[in-house]
């Protein structure tokens, strides 16, 4: 039946709608929760708190990538090997998505991959942890540590920041809380999840 054809005063279609909503909720509970956002948004710290709260495993694509290759993100990026890093990142995320429902923190550039964006849409409730450019800029000295893409002038990082925002647009929900306040971010994320499911 076409959902658009249903009307609230048709009892049969009402119950079908209720059933569909219930299935949708169930699916949401069964799905992964993926945290996306620009470098420094707090995906890993909020993700860990969230996983504890929901009693789910916490997974981090960068960590898994490093475990798998035995090399740091910085090492993987050297000598223009970003392309190889991206291919591995795509693979690792596909593997993480095949596991049981988890909280997954994704590297800030992971959504540049169309394949990853598609997989996330099907299998995750996607939370965009938004961080403003002003916050990124003021924290750059800190954020630069261990992040090869931040070893460039602020103006170029800003361009990257703007580019990346386009990839986060399809998230199911966007949350903006100061990046040094993981506890508050956690509350907002939990609220958003519970409201959905
Ligand atoms: C990157 C983000 C990093 C890491 C790598 C590249 C990006 O992860 O994957 O340095 O392209 O935005 P975090 O967002 O966890 O810092």
mmCIF file with all atom_site columns, C-alpha atoms and ligand atoms in Angstrom:
data_model
loop_
_atom_site.group_PDB
_atom_site.id
_atom_site.type_symbol
_atom_site.label_atom_id
_atom_site.label_alt_id
_atom_site.label_comp_id
_atom_site.label_asym_id
_atom_site.label_entity_id
_atom_site.label_seq_id
_atom_site.pdbx_PDB_ins_code
_atom_site.Cartn_x
_atom_site.Cartn_y
_atom_site.Cartn_z
_atom_site.occupancy
_atom_site.B_iso_or_equiv
_atom_site.pdbx_formal_charge
_atom_site.auth_seq_id
_atom_site.auth_comp_id
_atom_site.auth_asym_id
_atom_site.auth_atom_id
_atom_site.pdbx_PDB_model_num
ATOM   1   C CA . UNK A 1 1   ? 0.000  0.000  0.000  1.00 0.00 ? 1   UNK A CA 1
ATOM   2   C CA . UNK A 1 2   ? 1.165  3.479  -0.771 1.00 0.00 ? 2   UNK A CA 1
ATOM   3   C CA . UNK A 1 3   ? 1.831  5.288  2.535  1.00 0.00 ? 3   UNK A CA 1
ATOM   4   C CA . UNK A 1 4   ? 0.737  8.570  0.999  1.00 0.00 ? 4   UNK A CA 1
ATOM   5   C CA . UNK A 1 5   ? -2.708 7.127  0.319  1.00 0.00 ? 5   UNK A CA 1
ATOM   6   C CA . UNK A 1 6   ? -3.362 6.505  4.021  1.00 0.00 ? 6   UNK A CA 1
ATOM   7   C CA . UNK A 1 7   ? -5.617 8.814  5.938  1.00 0.00 ? 7   UNK A CA 1
ATOM   8   C CA . UNK A 1 8   ? -5.883 9.175  9.744  1.00 0.00 ? 8   UNK A CA 1
ATOM   9   C CA . UNK A 1 9   ? -9.600 8.251  9.771  1.00 0.00 ? 9   UNK A CA 1
ATOM   10  C CA . UNK A 1 10  ? -9.093 4.915  8.030  1.00 0.00 ? 10  UNK A CA 1
ATOM   11  C CA . UNK A 1 11  ? -8.698 2.377  10.928 1.00 0.00 ? 11  UNK A CA 1
ATOM   12  C CA . UNK A 1 12  ? -6.951 -0.204 8.805  1.00 0.00 ? 12  UNK A CA 1
ATOM   13  C CA . UNK A 1 13  ? -4.346 2.124  7.468  1.00 0.00 ? 13  UNK A CA 1
ATOM   14  C CA . UNK A 1 14  ? -3.893 3.571  10.970 1.00 0.00 ? 14  UNK A CA 1
ATOM   15  C CA . UNK A 1 15  ? -2.937 0.180  12.357 1.00 0.00 ? 15  UNK A CA 1
ATOM   16  C CA . UNK A 1 16  ? -0.668 -0.484 9.378  1.00 0.00 ? 16  UNK A CA 1
ATOM   17  C CA . UNK A 1 17  ? 1.006  2.834  10.037 1.00 0.00 ? 17  UNK A CA 1
ATOM   18  C CA . UNK A 1 18  ? 1.411  2.025  13.734 1.00 0.00 ? 18  UNK A CA 1
ATOM   19  C CA . UNK A 1 19  ? 2.978  -1.287 12.843 1.00 0.00 ? 19  UNK A CA 1
ATOM   20  C CA . UNK A 1 20  ? 5.336  0.342  10.416 1.00 0.00 ? 20  UNK A CA 1
ATOM   21  C CA . UNK A 1 21  ? 6.346  2.900  13.011 1.00 0.00 ? 21  UNK A CA 1
ATOM   22  C CA . UNK A 1 22  ? 7.014  0.154  15.490 1.00 0.00 ? 22  UNK A CA 1
ATOM   23  C CA . UNK A 1 23  ? 9.182  -1.708 12.967 1.00 0.00 ? 23  UNK A CA 1
ATOM   24  C CA . UNK A 1 24  ? 11.030 1.498  12.262 1.00 0.00 ? 24  UNK A CA 1
ATOM   25  C CA . UNK A 1 25  ? 11.696 2.022  15.959 1.00 0.00 ? 25  UNK A CA 1
ATOM   26  C CA . UNK A 1 26  ? 12.893 -1.538 16.273 1.00 0.00 ? 26  UNK A CA 1
ATOM   27  C CA . UNK A 1 27  ? 15.224 -1.048 13.352 1.00 0.00 ? 27  UNK A CA 1
ATOM   28  C CA . UNK A 1 28  ? 16.565 2.092  14.953 1.00 0.00 ? 28  UNK A CA 1
ATOM   29  C CA . UNK A 1 29  ? 17.355 0.234  18.144 1.00 0.00 ? 29  UNK A CA 1
ATOM   30  C CA . UNK A 1 30  ? 19.058 -2.472 16.120 1.00 0.00 ? 30  UNK A CA 1
ATOM   31  C CA . UNK A 1 31  ? 21.116 -0.051 14.140 1.00 0.00 ? 31  UNK A CA 1
ATOM   32  C CA . UNK A 1 32  ? 24.565 1.232  14.897 1.00 0.00 ? 32  UNK A CA 1
ATOM   33  C CA . UNK A 1 33  ? 24.904 4.758  16.129 1.00 0.00 ? 33  UNK A CA 1
ATOM   34  C CA . UNK A 1 34  ? 27.541 6.482  14.020 1.00 0.00 ? 34  UNK A CA 1
ATOM   35  C CA . UNK A 1 35  ? 29.152 9.714  15.144 1.00 0.00 ? 35  UNK A CA 1
ATOM   36  C CA . UNK A 1 36  ? 30.400 11.939 12.357 1.00 0.00 ? 36  UNK A CA 1
ATOM   37  C CA . UNK A 1 37  ? 31.835 15.444 12.283 1.00 0.00 ? 37  UNK A CA 1
ATOM   38  C CA . UNK A 1 38  ? 34.932 17.516 11.760 1.00 0.00 ? 38  UNK A CA 1
ATOM   39  C CA . UNK A 1 39  ? 38.212 16.761 13.506 1.00 0.00 ? 39  UNK A CA 1
ATOM   40  C CA . UNK A 1 40  ? 38.029 17.754 17.136 1.00 0.00 ? 40  UNK A CA 1
ATOM   41  C CA . UNK A 1 41  ? 34.234 17.641 17.421 1.00 0.00 ? 41  UNK A CA 1
ATOM   42  C CA . UNK A 1 42  ? 34.551 15.100 20.249 1.00 0.00 ? 42  UNK A CA 1
ATOM   43  C CA . UNK A 1 43  ? 33.355 11.974 18.403 1.00 0.00 ? 43  UNK A CA 1
ATOM   44  C CA . UNK A 1 44  ? 35.630 9.600  20.301 1.00 0.00 ? 44  UNK A CA 1
ATOM   45  C CA . UNK A 1 45  ? 35.056 11.000 23.777 1.00 0.00 ? 45  UNK A CA 1
ATOM   46  C CA . UNK A 1 46  ? 31.305 11.380 23.347 1.00 0.00 ? 46  UNK A CA 1
ATOM   47  C CA . UNK A 1 47  ? 31.170 7.991  21.602 1.00 0.00 ? 47  UNK A CA 1
ATOM   48  C CA . UNK A 1 48  ? 32.797 6.233  24.541 1.00 0.00 ? 48  UNK A CA 1
ATOM   49  C CA . UNK A 1 49  ? 30.372 7.793  27.012 1.00 0.00 ? 49  UNK A CA 1
ATOM   50  C CA . UNK A 1 50  ? 27.450 6.936  24.774 1.00 0.00 ? 50  UNK A CA 1
ATOM   51  C CA . UNK A 1 51  ? 28.532 3.323  24.377 1.00 0.00 ? 51  UNK A CA 1
ATOM   52  C CA . UNK A 1 52  ? 28.812 2.958  28.152 1.00 0.00 ? 52  UNK A CA 1
ATOM   53  C CA . UNK A 1 53  ? 25.389 4.471  28.599 1.00 0.00 ? 53  UNK A CA 1
ATOM   54  C CA . UNK A 1 54  ? 23.780 2.218  25.974 1.00 0.00 ? 54  UNK A CA 1
ATOM   55  C CA . UNK A 1 55  ? 25.828 -0.833 26.959 1.00 0.00 ? 55  UNK A CA 1
ATOM   56  C CA . UNK A 1 56  ? 27.103 -1.298 23.448 1.00 0.00 ? 56  UNK A CA 1
ATOM   57  C CA . UNK A 1 57  ? 30.612 -1.780 22.126 1.00 0.00 ? 57  UNK A CA 1
ATOM   58  C CA . UNK A 1 58  ? 32.492 1.386  21.193 1.00 0.00 ? 58  UNK A CA 1
ATOM   59  C CA . UNK A 1 59  ? 34.391 1.290  17.916 1.00 0.00 ? 59  UNK A CA 1
ATOM   60  C CA . UNK A 1 60  ? 36.589 3.913  16.327 1.00 0.00 ? 60  UNK A CA 1
ATOM   61  C CA . UNK A 1 61  ? 37.505 3.731  12.647 1.00 0.00 ? 61  UNK A CA 1
ATOM   62  C CA . UNK A 1 62  ? 40.936 5.380  13.106 1.00 0.00 ? 62  UNK A CA 1
ATOM   63  C CA . UNK A 1 63  ? 41.825 3.058  15.972 1.00 0.00 ? 63  UNK A CA 1
ATOM   64  C CA . UNK A 1 64  ? 40.752 -0.008 13.989 1.00 0.00 ? 64  UNK A CA 1
ATOM   65  C CA . UNK A 1 65  ? 42.724 1.179  10.996 1.00 0.00 ? 65  UNK A CA 1
ATOM   66  C CA . UNK A 1 66  ? 45.828 1.630  13.124 1.00 0.00 ? 66  UNK A CA 1
ATOM   67  C CA . UNK A 1 67  ? 45.420 -1.787 14.742 1.00 0.00 ? 67  UNK A CA 1
ATOM   68  C CA . UNK A 1 68  ? 45.022 -3.401 11.371 1.00 0.00 ? 68  UNK A CA 1
ATOM   69  C CA . UNK A 1 69  ? 48.025 -1.753 9.727  1.00 0.00 ? 69  UNK A CA 1
ATOM   70  C CA . UNK A 1 70  ? 50.246 -1.412 12.781 1.00 0.00 ? 70  UNK A CA 1
ATOM   71  C CA . UNK A 1 71  ? 50.862 2.183  11.733 1.00 0.00 ? 71  UNK A CA 1
ATOM   72  C CA . UNK A 1 72  ? 49.662 5.541  13.027 1.00 0.00 ? 72  UNK A CA 1
ATOM   73  C CA . UNK A 1 73  ? 47.327 7.772  11.010 1.00 0.00 ? 73  UNK A CA 1
ATOM   74  C CA . UNK A 1 74  ? 50.267 10.122 10.518 1.00 0.00 ? 74  UNK A CA 1
ATOM   75  C CA . UNK A 1 75  ? 52.445 7.353  9.141  1.00 0.00 ? 75  UNK A CA 1
ATOM   76  C CA . UNK A 1 76  ? 49.663 6.258  6.837  1.00 0.00 ? 76  UNK A CA 1
ATOM   77  C CA . UNK A 1 77  ? 49.366 9.759  5.448  1.00 0.00 ? 77  UNK A CA 1
ATOM   78  C CA . UNK A 1 78  ? 53.047 10.337 4.693  1.00 0.00 ? 78  UNK A CA 1
ATOM   79  C CA . UNK A 1 79  ? 54.261 10.788 1.181  1.00 0.00 ? 79  UNK A CA 1
ATOM   80  C CA . UNK A 1 80  ? 50.850 11.598 -0.236 1.00 0.00 ? 80  UNK A CA 1
ATOM   81  C CA . UNK A 1 81  ? 49.359 8.255  0.728  1.00 0.00 ? 81  UNK A CA 1
ATOM   82  C CA . UNK A 1 82  ? 45.994 9.736  1.614  1.00 0.00 ? 82  UNK A CA 1
ATOM   83  C CA . UNK A 1 83  ? 44.383 7.759  -1.216 1.00 0.00 ? 83  UNK A CA 1
ATOM   84  C CA . UNK A 1 84  ? 45.567 4.487  0.297  1.00 0.00 ? 84  UNK A CA 1
ATOM   85  C CA . UNK A 1 85  ? 44.373 5.660  3.713  1.00 0.00 ? 85  UNK A CA 1
ATOM   86  C CA . UNK A 1 86  ? 40.908 6.404  2.292  1.00 0.00 ? 86  UNK A CA 1
ATOM   87  C CA . UNK A 1 87  ? 40.641 2.975  0.662  1.00 0.00 ? 87  UNK A CA 1
ATOM   88  C CA . UNK A 1 88  ? 41.555 1.290  3.930  1.00 0.00 ? 88  UNK A CA 1
ATOM   89  C CA . UNK A 1 89  ? 39.213 3.539  5.864  1.00 0.00 ? 89  UNK A CA 1
ATOM   90  C CA . UNK A 1 90  ? 36.333 2.501  3.603  1.00 0.00 ? 90  UNK A CA 1
ATOM   91  C CA . UNK A 1 91  ? 37.145 -1.190 4.121  1.00 0.00 ? 91  UNK A CA 1
ATOM   92  C CA . UNK A 1 92  ? 37.518 -0.894 7.868  1.00 0.00 ? 92  UNK A CA 1
ATOM   93  C CA . UNK A 1 93  ? 34.189 0.941  8.199  1.00 0.00 ? 93  UNK A CA 1
ATOM   94  C CA . UNK A 1 94  ? 32.424 -1.728 6.127  1.00 0.00 ? 94  UNK A CA 1
ATOM   95  C CA . UNK A 1 95  ? 33.814 -4.346 8.524  1.00 0.00 ? 95  UNK A CA 1
ATOM   96  C CA . UNK A 1 96  ? 32.728 -2.397 11.595 1.00 0.00 ? 96  UNK A CA 1
ATOM   97  C CA . UNK A 1 97  ? 29.231 -2.070 10.159 1.00 0.00 ? 97  UNK A CA 1
ATOM   98  C CA . UNK A 1 98  ? 29.009 -5.844 9.793  1.00 0.00 ? 98  UNK A CA 1
ATOM   99  C CA . UNK A 1 99  ? 29.323 -6.343 13.544 1.00 0.00 ? 99  UNK A CA 1
ATOM   100 C CA . UNK A 1 100 ? 26.646 -6.172 16.251 1.00 0.00 ? 100 UNK A CA 1
ATOM   101 C CA . UNK A 1 101 ? 24.930 -2.818 16.986 1.00 0.00 ? 101 UNK A CA 1
ATOM   102 C CA . UNK A 1 102 ? 27.642 -0.520 18.309 1.00 0.00 ? 102 UNK A CA 1
ATOM   103 C CA . UNK A 1 103 ? 28.538 3.101  18.738 1.00 0.00 ? 103 UNK A CA 1
ATOM   104 C CA . UNK A 1 104 ? 31.004 3.951  15.978 1.00 0.00 ? 104 UNK A CA 1
ATOM   105 C CA . UNK A 1 105 ? 33.141 7.099  15.823 1.00 0.00 ? 105 UNK A CA 1
ATOM   106 C CA . UNK A 1 106 ? 34.211 7.821  12.258 1.00 0.00 ? 106 UNK A CA 1
ATOM   107 C CA . UNK A 1 107 ? 37.244 9.784  11.123 1.00 0.00 ? 107 UNK A CA 1
ATOM   108 C CA . UNK A 1 108 ? 36.248 13.284 10.032 1.00 0.00 ? 108 UNK A CA 1
ATOM   109 C CA . UNK A 1 109 ? 36.867 12.544 6.345  1.00 0.00 ? 109 UNK A CA 1
ATOM   110 C CA . UNK A 1 110 ? 35.120 9.163  6.195  1.00 0.00 ? 110 UNK A CA 1
ATOM   111 C CA . UNK A 1 111 ? 31.970 10.559 4.614  1.00 0.00 ? 111 UNK A CA 1
ATOM   112 C CA . UNK A 1 112 ? 33.846 11.709 1.544  1.00 0.00 ? 112 UNK A CA 1
ATOM   113 C CA . UNK A 1 113 ? 33.301 8.128  0.386  1.00 0.00 ? 113 UNK A CA 1
ATOM   114 C CA . UNK A 1 114 ? 29.998 7.657  -1.396 1.00 0.00 ? 114 UNK A CA 1
ATOM   115 C CA . UNK A 1 115 ? 30.069 3.978  -0.510 1.00 0.00 ? 115 UNK A CA 1
ATOM   116 C CA . UNK A 1 116 ? 30.424 4.761  3.187  1.00 0.00 ? 116 UNK A CA 1
ATOM   117 C CA . UNK A 1 117 ? 27.664 7.365  3.025  1.00 0.00 ? 117 UNK A CA 1
ATOM   118 C CA . UNK A 1 118 ? 25.329 4.801  1.440  1.00 0.00 ? 118 UNK A CA 1
ATOM   119 C CA . UNK A 1 119 ? 26.200 2.083  3.946  1.00 0.00 ? 119 UNK A CA 1
ATOM   120 C CA . UNK A 1 120 ? 25.693 4.460  6.855  1.00 0.00 ? 120 UNK A CA 1
ATOM   121 C CA . UNK A 1 121 ? 22.303 5.502  5.595  1.00 0.00 ? 121 UNK A CA 1
ATOM   122 C CA . UNK A 1 122 ? 21.156 1.877  5.520  1.00 0.00 ? 122 UNK A CA 1
ATOM   123 C CA . UNK A 1 123 ? 22.649 0.644  8.738  1.00 0.00 ? 123 UNK A CA 1
ATOM   124 C CA . UNK A 1 124 ? 23.100 3.480  11.198 1.00 0.00 ? 124 UNK A CA 1
ATOM   125 C CA . UNK A 1 125 ? 21.452 6.248  13.073 1.00 0.00 ? 125 UNK A CA 1
ATOM   126 C CA . UNK A 1 126 ? 23.887 8.986  12.118 1.00 0.00 ? 126 UNK A CA 1
ATOM   127 C CA . UNK A 1 127 ? 24.673 11.766 14.578 1.00 0.00 ? 127 UNK A CA 1
ATOM   128 C CA . UNK A 1 128 ? 26.586 14.781 13.348 1.00 0.00 ? 128 UNK A CA 1
ATOM   129 C CA . UNK A 1 129 ? 28.518 16.303 16.217 1.00 0.00 ? 129 UNK A CA 1
ATOM   130 C CA . UNK A 1 130 ? 28.862 19.797 14.898 1.00 0.00 ? 130 UNK A CA 1
ATOM   131 C CA . UNK A 1 131 ? 31.764 21.982 15.889 1.00 0.00 ? 131 UNK A CA 1
ATOM   132 C CA . UNK A 1 132 ? 31.828 25.624 14.786 1.00 0.00 ? 132 UNK A CA 1
ATOM   133 C CA . UNK A 1 133 ? 34.742 26.988 12.812 1.00 0.00 ? 133 UNK A CA 1
ATOM   134 C CA . UNK A 1 134 ? 35.388 29.494 15.620 1.00 0.00 ? 134 UNK A CA 1
ATOM   135 C CA . UNK A 1 135 ? 35.891 26.591 18.040 1.00 0.00 ? 135 UNK A CA 1
ATOM   136 C CA . UNK A 1 136 ? 38.139 24.688 15.667 1.00 0.00 ? 136 UNK A CA 1
ATOM   137 C CA . UNK A 1 137 ? 40.233 27.777 15.024 1.00 0.00 ? 137 UNK A CA 1
ATOM   138 C CA . UNK A 1 138 ? 40.734 28.617 18.653 1.00 0.00 ? 138 UNK A CA 1
ATOM   139 C CA . UNK A 1 139 ? 41.731 25.013 19.450 1.00 0.00 ? 139 UNK A CA 1
ATOM   140 C CA . UNK A 1 140 ? 44.036 24.469 16.471 1.00 0.00 ? 140 UNK A CA 1
ATOM   141 C CA . UNK A 1 141 ? 47.225 24.242 18.522 1.00 0.00 ? 141 UNK A CA 1
ATOM   142 C CA . UNK A 1 142 ? 45.745 21.266 20.360 1.00 0.00 ? 142 UNK A CA 1
ATOM   143 C CA . UNK A 1 143 ? 43.961 19.700 17.421 1.00 0.00 ? 143 UNK A CA 1
ATOM   144 C CA . UNK A 1 144 ? 47.047 19.728 15.192 1.00 0.00 ? 144 UNK A CA 1
ATOM   145 C CA . UNK A 1 145 ? 48.675 17.021 17.304 1.00 0.00 ? 145 UNK A CA 1
ATOM   146 C CA . UNK A 1 146 ? 48.473 13.701 15.463 1.00 0.00 ? 146 UNK A CA 1
ATOM   147 C CA . UNK A 1 147 ? 46.331 15.081 12.636 1.00 0.00 ? 147 UNK A CA 1
ATOM   148 C CA . UNK A 1 148 ? 48.209 15.299 9.334  1.00 0.00 ? 148 UNK A CA 1
ATOM   149 C CA . UNK A 1 149 ? 45.499 17.329 7.608  1.00 0.00 ? 149 UNK A CA 1
ATOM   150 C CA . UNK A 1 150 ? 45.773 20.107 10.166 1.00 0.00 ? 150 UNK A CA 1
ATOM   151 C CA . UNK A 1 151 ? 49.469 20.772 9.489  1.00 0.00 ? 151 UNK A CA 1
ATOM   152 C CA . UNK A 1 152 ? 48.645 23.682 7.179  1.00 0.00 ? 152 UNK A CA 1
ATOM   153 C CA . UNK A 1 153 ? 47.620 27.332 7.465  1.00 0.00 ? 153 UNK A CA 1
ATOM   154 C CA . UNK A 1 154 ? 44.303 28.092 9.163  1.00 0.00 ? 154 UNK A CA 1
ATOM   155 C CA . UNK A 1 155 ? 42.798 29.513 5.953  1.00 0.00 ? 155 UNK A CA 1
ATOM   156 C CA . UNK A 1 156 ? 43.307 26.165 4.194  1.00 0.00 ? 156 UNK A CA 1
ATOM   157 C CA . UNK A 1 157 ? 41.888 24.266 7.136  1.00 0.00 ? 157 UNK A CA 1
ATOM   158 C CA . UNK A 1 158 ? 38.851 26.509 6.940  1.00 0.00 ? 158 UNK A CA 1
ATOM   159 C CA . UNK A 1 159 ? 38.344 25.516 3.301  1.00 0.00 ? 159 UNK A CA 1
ATOM   160 C CA . UNK A 1 160 ? 38.583 21.865 4.275  1.00 0.00 ? 160 UNK A CA 1
ATOM   161 C CA . UNK A 1 161 ? 36.114 22.512 7.090  1.00 0.00 ? 161 UNK A CA 1
ATOM   162 C CA . UNK A 1 162 ? 33.592 24.029 4.678  1.00 0.00 ? 162 UNK A CA 1
ATOM   163 C CA . UNK A 1 163 ? 34.016 21.175 2.195  1.00 0.00 ? 163 UNK A CA 1
ATOM   164 C CA . UNK A 1 164 ? 33.483 18.593 4.899  1.00 0.00 ? 164 UNK A CA 1
ATOM   165 C CA . UNK A 1 165 ? 30.280 20.204 6.172  1.00 0.00 ? 165 UNK A CA 1
ATOM   166 C CA . UNK A 1 166 ? 28.599 19.176 2.907  1.00 0.00 ? 166 UNK A CA 1
ATOM   167 C CA . UNK A 1 167 ? 29.293 15.524 3.655  1.00 0.00 ? 167 UNK A CA 1
ATOM   168 C CA . UNK A 1 168 ? 27.701 15.702 7.117  1.00 0.00 ? 168 UNK A CA 1
ATOM   169 C CA . UNK A 1 169 ? 24.406 17.140 5.883  1.00 0.00 ? 169 UNK A CA 1
ATOM   170 C CA . UNK A 1 170 ? 22.621 13.819 5.541  1.00 0.00 ? 170 UNK A CA 1
ATOM   171 C CA . UNK A 1 171 ? 23.024 12.897 9.206  1.00 0.00 ? 171 UNK A CA 1
ATOM   172 C CA . UNK A 1 172 ? 19.808 11.926 10.987 1.00 0.00 ? 172 UNK A CA 1
ATOM   173 C CA . UNK A 1 173 ? 20.465 14.521 13.627 1.00 0.00 ? 173 UNK A CA 1
ATOM   174 C CA . UNK A 1 174 ? 22.920 17.357 14.188 1.00 0.00 ? 174 UNK A CA 1
ATOM   175 C CA . UNK A 1 175 ? 24.072 18.310 17.640 1.00 0.00 ? 175 UNK A CA 1
ATOM   176 C CA . UNK A 1 176 ? 26.083 21.353 18.586 1.00 0.00 ? 176 UNK A CA 1
ATOM   177 C CA . UNK A 1 177 ? 27.527 21.514 22.046 1.00 0.00 ? 177 UNK A CA 1
ATOM   178 C CA . UNK A 1 178 ? 30.856 23.125 23.062 1.00 0.00 ? 178 UNK A CA 1
ATOM   179 C CA . UNK A 1 179 ? 33.597 20.644 22.260 1.00 0.00 ? 179 UNK A CA 1
ATOM   180 C CA . UNK A 1 180 ? 34.994 20.625 25.792 1.00 0.00 ? 180 UNK A CA 1
ATOM   181 C CA . UNK A 1 181 ? 31.681 19.507 27.266 1.00 0.00 ? 181 UNK A CA 1
ATOM   182 C CA . UNK A 1 182 ? 31.314 15.794 26.455 1.00 0.00 ? 182 UNK A CA 1
ATOM   183 C CA . UNK A 1 183 ? 28.854 15.241 29.300 1.00 0.00 ? 183 UNK A CA 1
ATOM   184 C CA . UNK A 1 184 ? 26.466 17.800 27.893 1.00 0.00 ? 184 UNK A CA 1
ATOM   185 C CA . UNK A 1 185 ? 26.948 16.460 24.362 1.00 0.00 ? 185 UNK A CA 1
ATOM   186 C CA . UNK A 1 186 ? 26.106 12.997 25.685 1.00 0.00 ? 186 UNK A CA 1
ATOM   187 C CA . UNK A 1 187 ? 22.828 14.271 27.142 1.00 0.00 ? 187 UNK A CA 1
ATOM   188 C CA . UNK A 1 188 ? 21.867 15.871 23.861 1.00 0.00 ? 188 UNK A CA 1
ATOM   189 C CA . UNK A 1 189 ? 22.740 12.781 21.841 1.00 0.00 ? 189 UNK A CA 1
ATOM   190 C CA . UNK A 1 190 ? 20.761 10.528 24.175 1.00 0.00 ? 190 UNK A CA 1
ATOM   191 C CA . UNK A 1 191 ? 17.800 12.844 23.975 1.00 0.00 ? 191 UNK A CA 1
ATOM   192 C CA . UNK A 1 192 ? 17.939 12.818 20.173 1.00 0.00 ? 192 UNK A CA 1
ATOM   193 C CA . UNK A 1 193 ? 18.178 9.028  20.049 1.00 0.00 ? 193 UNK A CA 1
ATOM   194 C CA . UNK A 1 194 ? 15.340 8.474  22.481 1.00 0.00 ? 194 UNK A CA 1
ATOM   195 C CA . UNK A 1 195 ? 13.149 10.929 20.643 1.00 0.00 ? 195 UNK A CA 1
ATOM   196 C CA . UNK A 1 196 ? 13.725 8.937  17.478 1.00 0.00 ? 196 UNK A CA 1
ATOM   197 C CA . UNK A 1 197 ? 13.163 5.523  18.896 1.00 0.00 ? 197 UNK A CA 1
HETATM 198 C C1 . LIG B 2 .   ? 40.674 12.957 9.121  1.00 0.00 ? 1   LIG B C1 1
HETATM 199 C C2 . LIG B 2 .   ? 40.206 12.893 10.399 1.00 0.00 ? 1   LIG B C2 1
HETATM 200 C C3 . LIG B 2 .   ? 40.915 12.135 11.430 1.00 0.00 ? 1   LIG B C3 1
HETATM 201 C C4 . LIG B 2 .   ? 41.702 10.977 10.787 1.00 0.00 ? 1   LIG B C4 1
HETATM 202 C C5 . LIG B 2 .   ? 42.623 11.509 9.741  1.00 0.00 ? 1   LIG B C5 1
HETATM 203 C C6 . LIG B 2 .   ? 41.862 12.227 8.638  1.00 0.00 ? 1   LIG B C6 1
HETATM 204 C C7 . LIG B 2 .   ? 39.907 13.772 8.131  1.00 0.00 ? 1   LIG B C7 1
HETATM 205 O O1 . LIG B 2 .   ? 40.005 11.611 12.384 1.00 0.00 ? 1   LIG B O1 1
HETATM 206 O O2 . LIG B 2 .   ? 40.826 10.040 10.237 1.00 0.00 ? 1   LIG B O2 1
HETATM 207 O O3 . LIG B 2 .   ? 43.551 12.356 10.349 1.00 0.00 ? 1   LIG B O3 1
HETATM 208 O O4 . LIG B 2 .   ? 40.129 13.587 6.926  1.00 0.00 ? 1   LIG B O4 1
HETATM 209 O O5 . LIG B 2 .   ? 39.053 14.591 8.529  1.00 0.00 ? 1   LIG B O5 1
HETATM 210 P P1 . LIG B 2 .   ? 39.315 12.522 13.539 1.00 0.00 ? 1   LIG B P1 1
HETATM 211 O O6 . LIG B 2 .   ? 38.153 13.217 12.897 1.00 0.00 ? 1   LIG B O6 1
HETATM 212 O O7 . LIG B 2 .   ? 38.873 11.517 14.542 1.00 0.00 ? 1   LIG B O7 1
HETATM 213 O O8 . LIG B 2 .   ? 40.336 13.446 14.050 1.00 0.00 ? 1   LIG B O8 1
#
